Short mmCIF file of C-alpha atoms and ligand atoms in Angstrom, two decimals:
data_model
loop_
_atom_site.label_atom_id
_atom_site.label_comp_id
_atom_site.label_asym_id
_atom_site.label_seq_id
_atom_site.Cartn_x
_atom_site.Cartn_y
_atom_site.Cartn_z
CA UNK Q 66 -14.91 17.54 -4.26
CA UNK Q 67 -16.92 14.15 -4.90
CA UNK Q 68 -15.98 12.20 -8.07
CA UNK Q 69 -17.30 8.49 -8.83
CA UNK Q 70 -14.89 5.68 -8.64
CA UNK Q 71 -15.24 5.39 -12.72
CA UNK Q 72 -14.46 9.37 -13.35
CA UNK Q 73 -11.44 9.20 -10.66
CA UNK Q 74 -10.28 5.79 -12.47
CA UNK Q 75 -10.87 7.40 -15.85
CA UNK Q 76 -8.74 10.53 -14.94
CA UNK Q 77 -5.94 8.62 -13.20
CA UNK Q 78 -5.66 6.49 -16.17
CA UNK Q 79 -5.07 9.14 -18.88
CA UNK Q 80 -3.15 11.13 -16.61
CA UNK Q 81 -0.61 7.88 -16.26
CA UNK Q 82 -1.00 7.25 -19.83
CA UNK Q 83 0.00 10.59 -21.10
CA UNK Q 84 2.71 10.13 -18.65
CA UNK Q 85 4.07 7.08 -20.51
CA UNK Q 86 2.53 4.01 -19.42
CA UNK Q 87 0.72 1.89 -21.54
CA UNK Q 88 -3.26 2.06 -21.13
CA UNK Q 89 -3.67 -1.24 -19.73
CA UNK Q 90 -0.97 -0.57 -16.52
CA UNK Q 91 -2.19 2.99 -16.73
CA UNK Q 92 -5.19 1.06 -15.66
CA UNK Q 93 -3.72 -1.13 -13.27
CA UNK Q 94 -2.42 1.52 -11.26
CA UNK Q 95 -5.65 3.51 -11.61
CA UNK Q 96 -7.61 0.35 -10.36
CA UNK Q 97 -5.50 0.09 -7.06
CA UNK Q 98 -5.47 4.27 -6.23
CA UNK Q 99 -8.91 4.27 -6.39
CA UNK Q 100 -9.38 1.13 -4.29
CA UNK Q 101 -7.42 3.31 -1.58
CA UNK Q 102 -9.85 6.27 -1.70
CA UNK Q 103 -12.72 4.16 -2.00
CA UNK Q 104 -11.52 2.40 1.23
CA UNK Q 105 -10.55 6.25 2.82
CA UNK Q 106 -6.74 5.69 2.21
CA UNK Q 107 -6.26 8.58 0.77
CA UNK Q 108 -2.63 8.32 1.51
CA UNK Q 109 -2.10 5.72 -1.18
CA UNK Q 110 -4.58 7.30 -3.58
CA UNK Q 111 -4.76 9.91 -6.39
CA UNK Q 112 -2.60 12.11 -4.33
CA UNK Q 113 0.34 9.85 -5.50
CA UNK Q 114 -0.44 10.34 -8.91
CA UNK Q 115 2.10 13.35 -9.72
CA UNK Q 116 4.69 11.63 -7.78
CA UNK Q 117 4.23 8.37 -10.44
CA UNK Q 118 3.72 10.73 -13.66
CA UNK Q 119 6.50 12.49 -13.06
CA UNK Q 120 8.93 9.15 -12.09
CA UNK Q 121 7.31 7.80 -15.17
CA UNK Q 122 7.96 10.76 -17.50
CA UNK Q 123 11.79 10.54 -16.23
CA UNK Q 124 11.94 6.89 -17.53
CA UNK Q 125 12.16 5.54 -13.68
CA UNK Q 126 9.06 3.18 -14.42
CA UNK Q 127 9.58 1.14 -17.13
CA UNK Q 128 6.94 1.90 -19.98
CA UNK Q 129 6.06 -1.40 -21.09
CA UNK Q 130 7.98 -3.79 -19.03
CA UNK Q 131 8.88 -7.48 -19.35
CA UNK Q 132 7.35 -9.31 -16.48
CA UNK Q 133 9.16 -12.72 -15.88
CA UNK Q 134 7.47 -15.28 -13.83
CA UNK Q 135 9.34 -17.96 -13.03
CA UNK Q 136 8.33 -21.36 -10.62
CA UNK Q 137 11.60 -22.35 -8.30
CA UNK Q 138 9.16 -25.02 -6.64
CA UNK Q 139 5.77 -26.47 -6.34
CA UNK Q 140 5.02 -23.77 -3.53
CA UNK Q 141 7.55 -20.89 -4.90
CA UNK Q 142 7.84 -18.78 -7.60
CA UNK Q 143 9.37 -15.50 -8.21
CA UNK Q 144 8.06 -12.55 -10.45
CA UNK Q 145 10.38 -10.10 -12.20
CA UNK Q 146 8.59 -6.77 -12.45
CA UNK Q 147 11.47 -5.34 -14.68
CA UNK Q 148 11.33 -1.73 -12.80
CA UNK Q 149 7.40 -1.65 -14.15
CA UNK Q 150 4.53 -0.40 -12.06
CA UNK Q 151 4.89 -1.97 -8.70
CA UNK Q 152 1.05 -1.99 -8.57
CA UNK Q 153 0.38 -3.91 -11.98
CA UNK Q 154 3.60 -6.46 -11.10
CA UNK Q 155 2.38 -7.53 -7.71
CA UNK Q 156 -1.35 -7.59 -8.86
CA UNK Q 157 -0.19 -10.11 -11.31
CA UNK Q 158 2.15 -12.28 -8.94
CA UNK Q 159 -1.02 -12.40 -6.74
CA UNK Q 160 -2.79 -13.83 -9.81
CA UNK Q 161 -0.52 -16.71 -9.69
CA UNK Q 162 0.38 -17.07 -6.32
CA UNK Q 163 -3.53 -17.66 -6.22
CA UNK Q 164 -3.40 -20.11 -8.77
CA UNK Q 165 -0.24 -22.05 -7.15
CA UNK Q 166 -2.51 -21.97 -3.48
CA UNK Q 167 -5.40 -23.58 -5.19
CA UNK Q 168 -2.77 -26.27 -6.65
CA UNK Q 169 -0.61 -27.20 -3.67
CA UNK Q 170 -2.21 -26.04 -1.16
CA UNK Q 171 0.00 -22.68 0.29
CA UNK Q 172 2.36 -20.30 -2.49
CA UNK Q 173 5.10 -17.68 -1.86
CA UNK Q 174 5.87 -15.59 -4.43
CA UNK Q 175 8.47 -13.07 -4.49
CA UNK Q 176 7.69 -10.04 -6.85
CA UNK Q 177 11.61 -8.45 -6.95
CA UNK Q 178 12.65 -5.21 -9.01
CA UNK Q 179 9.20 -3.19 -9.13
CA UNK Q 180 8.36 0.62 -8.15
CA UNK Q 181 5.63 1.61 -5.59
CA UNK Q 182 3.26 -0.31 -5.59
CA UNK Q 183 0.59 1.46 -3.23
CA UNK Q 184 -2.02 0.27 -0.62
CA UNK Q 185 -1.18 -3.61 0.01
CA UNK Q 186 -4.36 -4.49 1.20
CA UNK Q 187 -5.36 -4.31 -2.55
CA UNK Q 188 -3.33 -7.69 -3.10
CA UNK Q 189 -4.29 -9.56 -0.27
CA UNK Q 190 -8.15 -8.63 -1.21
CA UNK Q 191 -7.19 -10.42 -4.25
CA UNK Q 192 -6.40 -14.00 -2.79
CA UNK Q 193 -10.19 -13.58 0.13
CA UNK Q 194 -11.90 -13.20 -3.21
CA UNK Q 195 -10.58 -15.98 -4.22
CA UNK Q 196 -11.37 -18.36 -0.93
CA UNK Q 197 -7.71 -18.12 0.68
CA UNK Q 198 -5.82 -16.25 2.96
CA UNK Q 199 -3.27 -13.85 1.62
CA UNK Q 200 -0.27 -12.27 3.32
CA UNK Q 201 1.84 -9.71 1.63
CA UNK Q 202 4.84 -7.52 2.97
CA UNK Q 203 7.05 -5.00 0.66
CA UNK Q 204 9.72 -2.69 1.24
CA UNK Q 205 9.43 0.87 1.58
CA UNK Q 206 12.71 3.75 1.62
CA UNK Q 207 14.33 4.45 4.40
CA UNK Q 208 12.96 6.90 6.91
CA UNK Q 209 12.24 5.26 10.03
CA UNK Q 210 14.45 5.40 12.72
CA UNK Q 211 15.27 1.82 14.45
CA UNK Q 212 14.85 1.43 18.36
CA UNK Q 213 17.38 3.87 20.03
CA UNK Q 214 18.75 5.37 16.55
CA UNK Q 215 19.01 8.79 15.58
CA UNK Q 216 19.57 7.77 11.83
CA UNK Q 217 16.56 6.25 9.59
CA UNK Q 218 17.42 2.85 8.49
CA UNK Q 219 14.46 0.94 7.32
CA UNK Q 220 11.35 2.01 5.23
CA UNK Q 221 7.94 2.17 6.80
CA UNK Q 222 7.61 -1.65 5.44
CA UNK Q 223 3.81 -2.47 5.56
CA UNK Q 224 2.38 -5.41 6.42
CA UNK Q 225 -1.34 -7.02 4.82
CA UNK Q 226 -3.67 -9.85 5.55
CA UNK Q 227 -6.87 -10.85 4.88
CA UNK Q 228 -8.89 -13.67 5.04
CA UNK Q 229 -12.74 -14.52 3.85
CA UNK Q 230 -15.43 -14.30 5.57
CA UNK Q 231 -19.52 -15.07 4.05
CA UNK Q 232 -21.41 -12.81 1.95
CA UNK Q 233 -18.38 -11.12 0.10
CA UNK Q 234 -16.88 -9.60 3.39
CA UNK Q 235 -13.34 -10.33 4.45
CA UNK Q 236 -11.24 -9.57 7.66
CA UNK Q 237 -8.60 -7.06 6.37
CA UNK Q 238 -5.58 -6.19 8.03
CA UNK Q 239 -3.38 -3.37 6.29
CA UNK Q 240 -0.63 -1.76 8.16
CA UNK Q 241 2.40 0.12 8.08
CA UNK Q 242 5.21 -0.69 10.62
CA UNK Q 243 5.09 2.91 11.55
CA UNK Q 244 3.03 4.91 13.58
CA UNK Q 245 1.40 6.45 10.59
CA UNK Q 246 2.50 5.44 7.13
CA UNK Q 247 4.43 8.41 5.05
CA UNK Q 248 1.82 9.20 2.77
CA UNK Q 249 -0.26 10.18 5.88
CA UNK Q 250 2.68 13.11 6.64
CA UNK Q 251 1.83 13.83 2.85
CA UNK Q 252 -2.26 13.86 3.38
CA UNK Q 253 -1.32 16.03 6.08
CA UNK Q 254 0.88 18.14 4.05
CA UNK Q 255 -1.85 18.42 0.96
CA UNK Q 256 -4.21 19.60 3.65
CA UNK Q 257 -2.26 21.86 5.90
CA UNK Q 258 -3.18 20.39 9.28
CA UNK Q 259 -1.02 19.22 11.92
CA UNK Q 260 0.12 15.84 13.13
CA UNK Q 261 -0.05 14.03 16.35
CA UNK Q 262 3.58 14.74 18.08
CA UNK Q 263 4.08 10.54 18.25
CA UNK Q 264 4.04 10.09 14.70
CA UNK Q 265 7.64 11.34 13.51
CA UNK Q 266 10.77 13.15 15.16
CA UNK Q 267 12.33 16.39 13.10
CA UNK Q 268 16.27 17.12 12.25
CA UNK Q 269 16.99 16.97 16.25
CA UNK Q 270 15.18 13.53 16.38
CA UNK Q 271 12.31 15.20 18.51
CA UNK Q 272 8.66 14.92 18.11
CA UNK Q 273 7.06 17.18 16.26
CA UNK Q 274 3.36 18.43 14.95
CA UNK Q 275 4.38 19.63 12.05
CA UNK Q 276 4.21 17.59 9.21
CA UNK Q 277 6.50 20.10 7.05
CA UNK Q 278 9.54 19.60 9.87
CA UNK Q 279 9.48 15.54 9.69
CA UNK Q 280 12.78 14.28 9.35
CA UNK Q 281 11.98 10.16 10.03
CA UNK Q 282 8.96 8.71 11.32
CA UNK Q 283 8.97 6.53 14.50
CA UNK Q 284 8.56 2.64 14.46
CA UNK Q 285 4.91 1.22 15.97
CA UNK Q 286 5.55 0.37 19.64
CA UNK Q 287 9.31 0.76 19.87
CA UNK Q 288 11.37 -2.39 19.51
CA UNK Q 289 8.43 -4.04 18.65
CA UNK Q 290 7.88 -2.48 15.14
CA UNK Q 291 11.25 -1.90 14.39
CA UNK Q 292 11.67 -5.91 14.95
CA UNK Q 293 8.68 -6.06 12.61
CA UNK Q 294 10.27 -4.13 9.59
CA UNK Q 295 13.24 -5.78 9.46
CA UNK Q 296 11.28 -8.99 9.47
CA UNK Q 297 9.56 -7.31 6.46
CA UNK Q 298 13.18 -6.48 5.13
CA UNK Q 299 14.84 -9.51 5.52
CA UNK Q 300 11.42 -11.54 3.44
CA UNK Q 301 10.83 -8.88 0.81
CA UNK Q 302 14.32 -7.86 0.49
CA UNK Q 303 17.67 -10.20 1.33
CA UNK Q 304 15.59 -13.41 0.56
CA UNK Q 305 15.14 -11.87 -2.93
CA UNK Q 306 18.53 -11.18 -3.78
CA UNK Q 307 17.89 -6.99 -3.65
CA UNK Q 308 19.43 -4.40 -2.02
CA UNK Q 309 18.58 -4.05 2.11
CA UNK Q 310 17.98 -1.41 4.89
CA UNK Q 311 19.53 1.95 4.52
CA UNK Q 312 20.68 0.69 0.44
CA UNK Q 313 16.32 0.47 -0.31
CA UNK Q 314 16.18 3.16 -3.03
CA UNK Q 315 14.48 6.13 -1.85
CA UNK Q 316 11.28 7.70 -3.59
CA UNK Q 317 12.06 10.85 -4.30
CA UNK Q 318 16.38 10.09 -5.23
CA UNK Q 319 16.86 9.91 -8.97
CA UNK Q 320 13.76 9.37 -10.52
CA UNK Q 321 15.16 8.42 -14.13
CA UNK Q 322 16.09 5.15 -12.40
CA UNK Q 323 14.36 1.94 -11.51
CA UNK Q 324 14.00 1.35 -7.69
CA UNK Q 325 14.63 -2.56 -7.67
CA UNK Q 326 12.00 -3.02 -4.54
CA UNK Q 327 10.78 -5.83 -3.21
CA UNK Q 328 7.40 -7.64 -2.35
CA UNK Q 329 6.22 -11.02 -0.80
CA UNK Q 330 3.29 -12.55 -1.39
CA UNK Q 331 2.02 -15.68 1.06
CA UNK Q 332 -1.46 -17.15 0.21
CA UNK Q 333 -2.56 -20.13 2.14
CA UNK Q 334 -5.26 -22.15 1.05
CA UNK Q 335 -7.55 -22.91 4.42
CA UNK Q 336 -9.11 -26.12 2.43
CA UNK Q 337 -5.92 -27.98 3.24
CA UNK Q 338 -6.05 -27.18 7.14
CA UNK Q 339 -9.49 -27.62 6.86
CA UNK Q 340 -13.37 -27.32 5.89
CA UNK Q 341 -13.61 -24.25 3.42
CA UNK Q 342 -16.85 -23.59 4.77
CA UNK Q 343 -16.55 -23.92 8.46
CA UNK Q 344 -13.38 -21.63 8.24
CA UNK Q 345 -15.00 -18.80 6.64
CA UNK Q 346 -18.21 -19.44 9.26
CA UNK Q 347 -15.57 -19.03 11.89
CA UNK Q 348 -13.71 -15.86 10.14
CA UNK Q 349 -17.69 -14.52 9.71
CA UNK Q 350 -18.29 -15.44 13.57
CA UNK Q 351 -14.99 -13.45 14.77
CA UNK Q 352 -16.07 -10.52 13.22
CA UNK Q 353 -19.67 -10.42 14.84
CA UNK Q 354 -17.72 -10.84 17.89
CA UNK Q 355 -15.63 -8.56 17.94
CA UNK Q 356 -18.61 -6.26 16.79
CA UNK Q 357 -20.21 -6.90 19.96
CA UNK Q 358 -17.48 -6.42 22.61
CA UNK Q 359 -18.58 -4.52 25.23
CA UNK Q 360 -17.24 -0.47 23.96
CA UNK Q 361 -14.56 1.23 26.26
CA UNK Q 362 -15.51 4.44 27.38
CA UNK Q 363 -15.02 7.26 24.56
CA UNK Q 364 -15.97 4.60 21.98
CA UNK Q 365 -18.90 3.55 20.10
CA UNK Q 366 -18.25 0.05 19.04
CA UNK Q 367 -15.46 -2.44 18.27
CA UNK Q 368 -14.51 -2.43 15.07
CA UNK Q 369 -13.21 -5.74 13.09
CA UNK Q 370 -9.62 -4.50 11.18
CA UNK Q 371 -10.93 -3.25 7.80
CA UNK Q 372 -14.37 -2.87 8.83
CA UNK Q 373 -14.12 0.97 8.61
CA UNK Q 374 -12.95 1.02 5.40
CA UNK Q 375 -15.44 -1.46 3.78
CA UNK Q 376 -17.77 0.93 5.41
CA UNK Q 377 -16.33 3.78 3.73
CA UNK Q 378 -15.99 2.08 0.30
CA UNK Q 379 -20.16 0.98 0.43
CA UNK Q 380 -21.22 5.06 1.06
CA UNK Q 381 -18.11 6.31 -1.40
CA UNK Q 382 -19.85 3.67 -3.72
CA UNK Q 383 -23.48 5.56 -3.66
CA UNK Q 384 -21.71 9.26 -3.10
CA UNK Q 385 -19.06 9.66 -4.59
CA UNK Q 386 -15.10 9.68 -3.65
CA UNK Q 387 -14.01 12.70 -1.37
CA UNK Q 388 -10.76 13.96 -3.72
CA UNK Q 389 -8.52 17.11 -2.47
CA UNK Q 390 -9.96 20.15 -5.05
CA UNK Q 391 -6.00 20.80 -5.84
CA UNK Q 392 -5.59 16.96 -6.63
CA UNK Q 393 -8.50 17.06 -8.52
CA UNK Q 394 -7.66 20.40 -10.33
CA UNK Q 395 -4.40 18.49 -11.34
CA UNK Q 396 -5.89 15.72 -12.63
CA UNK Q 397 -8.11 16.97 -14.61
CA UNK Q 398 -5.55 19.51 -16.22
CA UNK Q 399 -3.26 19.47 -18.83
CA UNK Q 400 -0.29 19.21 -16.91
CA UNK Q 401 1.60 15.91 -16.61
CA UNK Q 402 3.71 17.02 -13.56
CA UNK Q 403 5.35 20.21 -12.03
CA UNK Q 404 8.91 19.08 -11.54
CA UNK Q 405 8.34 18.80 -7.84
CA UNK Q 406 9.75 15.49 -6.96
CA UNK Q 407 13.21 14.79 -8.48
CA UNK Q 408 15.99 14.74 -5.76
CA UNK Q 409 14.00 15.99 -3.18
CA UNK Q 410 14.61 14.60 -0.14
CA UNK Q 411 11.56 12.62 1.64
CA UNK Q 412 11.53 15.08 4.25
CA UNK Q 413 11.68 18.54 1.96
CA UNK Q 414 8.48 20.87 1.83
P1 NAI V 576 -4.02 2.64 9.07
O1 NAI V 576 -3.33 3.12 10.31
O2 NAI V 576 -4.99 3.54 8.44
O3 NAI V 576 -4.75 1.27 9.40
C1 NAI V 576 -4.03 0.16 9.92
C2 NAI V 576 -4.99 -0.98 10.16
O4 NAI V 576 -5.77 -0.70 11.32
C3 NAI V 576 -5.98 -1.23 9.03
O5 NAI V 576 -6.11 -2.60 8.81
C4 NAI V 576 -7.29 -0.67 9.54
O6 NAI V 576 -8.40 -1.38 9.04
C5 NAI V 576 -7.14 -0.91 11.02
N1 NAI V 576 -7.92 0.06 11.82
C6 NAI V 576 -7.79 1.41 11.80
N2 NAI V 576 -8.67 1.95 12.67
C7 NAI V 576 -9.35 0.94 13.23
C8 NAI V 576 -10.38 0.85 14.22
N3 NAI V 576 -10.90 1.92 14.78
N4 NAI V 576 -10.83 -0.37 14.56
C9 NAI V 576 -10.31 -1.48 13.97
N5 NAI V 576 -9.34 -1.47 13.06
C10 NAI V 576 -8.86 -0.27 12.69
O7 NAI V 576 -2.95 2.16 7.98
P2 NAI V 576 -1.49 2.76 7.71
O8 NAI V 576 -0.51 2.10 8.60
O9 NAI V 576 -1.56 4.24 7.72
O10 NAI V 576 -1.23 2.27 6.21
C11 NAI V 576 -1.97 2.87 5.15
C12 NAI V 576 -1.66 2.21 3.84
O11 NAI V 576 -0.34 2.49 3.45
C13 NAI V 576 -1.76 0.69 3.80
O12 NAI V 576 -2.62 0.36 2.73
C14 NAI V 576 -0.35 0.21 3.50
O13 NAI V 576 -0.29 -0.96 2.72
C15 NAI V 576 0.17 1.38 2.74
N6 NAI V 576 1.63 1.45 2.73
C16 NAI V 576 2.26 1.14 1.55
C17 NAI V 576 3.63 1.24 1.46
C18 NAI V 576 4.33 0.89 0.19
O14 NAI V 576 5.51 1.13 0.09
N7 NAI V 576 3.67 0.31 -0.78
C19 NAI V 576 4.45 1.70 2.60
C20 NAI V 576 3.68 1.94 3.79
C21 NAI V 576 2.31 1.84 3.83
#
C-alpha cells in the first residue's frame, strides 16, 4: 500500500489525537513517523503508532504536558519533557539547543523525563538545516546483552549525527548500538520473515532467525558497542539525574506510567572552528568522495551514511510511502488500540 506523506501524517495525527494527545503533539509525533518512512525506517514509523495510542490511552504519555526549559549555563540547558511525547520534547530542546549554538558557539541540552521519542536522525536533521552540526544520543530499555553477559542490561541506545553539506543535502549518521535496532525484530515480526542469526540470541542466549524467539539483541561489534551504549547511558542517563542500565523503564512494562527517559542533544556551531562555507564545501566534497571509491566486489557504489535514505525519501516524495496493508488497515479504522501491549514483555509474540 502507497499513501502520500500528507495522508500518512493526516492519519497518524487523528489516530494520536483520538488517543489523547493534543492536535498539535499529535502532530509532532506524526511529523517525525513519517520522516522515518519517508527515509525507509519503517522501524520507527507508523508501525509504532498502536504501541503510542495505546500508552497514551493508559495515561503513560502525558496529554498536554508542561515542558520546562531551563539554562544551567551559557552552553547548557536542560528540558523537562514532563513524561510528554518524547518526539515533540526533544524536537523542541533541539529548537533551542539550535538557538544556544548560534549564540555561543556549541550547546548541550539534556531533554530528561520524556517517552519514545522515535528515529533520532529527525533531531539532528534539525540543527544541518540550520548550518550546524548536531549530535544526539537517548536511552532505550533494556534488552541488549553486554560483552560476555547472558542477562540484557542496557537498551539498544542509538546514536545520531549530521552535519551540512550544499544544496540542502547533509551527511547523516543514525544508528543503533545494536546490530539491528528493536523495531527492526518488530518490522520483521509485522512481515513474517526471518532475521539474520547475528542480530539477537533467544531464552538460551543463542542466535536465532526467528524474530518471534528473540530474547535480547546483541551489541554492534562486541565490546565495542556495548562500550558505546553505556557511553550513551552514562550522557543521556546518570548525567541527567534519571534512572540507569537495567532500572531504564521498559516499553512495554506498565504503560499507565511515565518512562522518565533520557536524551542528549550536542550541536556545534562549525562558524566558530571555522569558515561556514568552506566547511560545508568540505562536508559536500567528502560525500562525492566517498561516492566515487572504487566498489568492492558484490557492490555497486559507496554510499555516504544517509545517502540511501535521502534517496528513498526523494522517490517516496513523487510515489508515495510503502505502509504495511495491516498498519494501514489500522490506521485508517476506528479502533484506537487492541490491548496488545500492556505488560508484555519486549520479547513476547
Ligand atoms: P540502520 O542500520 O538502518 O542504519 C544505520 C546507519 O547506517 C544509518 O546512518 C544509515 O544511513 C547507514 N547505512 C545503512 N546502509 C548503508 C550503506 N549501504 N552505505 C552507507 N551507509 C549506510 O539503523 P538502525 O541501527 O537500524 O536504527 C534505525 C533507527 O532506529 C534510527 O533512526 C535510530 O535513531 C532509531 N532508534 C531509536 C531508538 C529510540 O529509543 N528512540 C532506539 C534505537 C534505535
Amino acid at each position: 500500500m502507497r499513501v502520500s506523506k500528507e495522508k500518512l501524517k493526516e492519519l497518524i495525527t487523528n489516530k494520536l489525537n483520538k488517543a489523547g494527545l493534543t492536535e498539535e503533539h499529535a502532530a509532532g509525533v506524526a511529523d517525525v513517523l513519517v520522516h522515518a518512512d519517508a527515509r525507509g525506517v519503517h522501524s520507527h514509523g507508523a508501525m509504532r503508532v498502536e504501541y503510542y495510542a495505546e500508552r497514551i490511552a493508559k495515561g503513560g504519555i502525558t496529554h498536554n504536558p508542561e515542558f520546562k526549559f531551563e539554562k544551567t549555563g551559557p552552553c547548557t540547558a536542560v528540558f523537562d519533557g514532563d513524561n510528554g511525547v518524547g518526539h515533540v520534547a526533544a524536537k523542541l530542546a533541539m529548537d533551542e539547543a539550535i538557538k544556544m549554538a548560534k549564540e555561543n558557539g556549541i550547546a548541550v541540552v539534556g531533554v530528561r523525563r520524556i517517552g519514545h521519542s522515535g528515529a533520532l536522525s529527525y533531531f539532528v536533521q534539525q540543527a544541518a538545516e540550520a548550518d550546524l552540526i548536531g549530535i544526539s544520543l537517548c536511552q532505550s530499555d533494556p534488552m541488549v546483552v553486554p560483552f560476555g553477559g547472558a542477562e540484557p542490561y542496557y537498551g539498544t541506545n542509538p546514536i545520531a549525527f549530521a552535519a551540512p553539506g550544499k544544496d540542502g543535502k547533509n551527511i547523516t549518521f543514525d544508528m543503533a548500538t545494536t546490530v539491528q535496532a528493536w523495531g527492526k525484530i518488530l518490522h520483521a515480526r509485522s512481515k513474517n520473515e526471518s532475521i539474520p542469526d547475528t542480530w539477537a540470541v533467544d531464552s538460551n542466549g543463542e542466535p536465532t532467525t526467528d524474530p518471534f524467539k528473540v530474547n535480547a539483541l546483541l551489541p554492534i561489534s562486541g565490546p565495542k558497542g556495548y562500550g558505546l551504549m553505556m557511553m550513551v547511558d552514562v550522557l543521556s542517563g546518570i548525567l541527567l539525574g534519571l534512572p540507569f542500565g537495567k532500572n531504564v523503564s521498559s516499553m512495554y512494562h506498565d504503560l499507565t506510567a511515565g518512562r522518565n527517559l533520557g536524551q542528549l542533544h550536542i550541536v556545534i556551531n562549525p562558524e566558530y572552528f571555522t569558515n561556514l562555507n568552506t566547511f560545508k564545501e568540505a562536508i559536500a566534497q567528502t560525500m562525492q568522495d566517498l561516492n566515487n571509491i572504487k566498489p568492492a566486489p558484490g557492490y555497486n557504489q559507496v554510499y555516504y551514511p544517509g545517502q540511501r535514505s535521502a534517496e528513498r525519501e526523494e522517490a517516496y516524495e513523487k510515489d508515495g510511502i510503502e505502509i504495511v496493508d495491516h498498519i494501514y488497515d489500522y490506521l485508517t479504522s476506528d479502533v484506537i488500540h487492541n490491548n496488545s501491549y500492556d505488560h508484555k514483555s519486549p520479547f513476547a509474540k
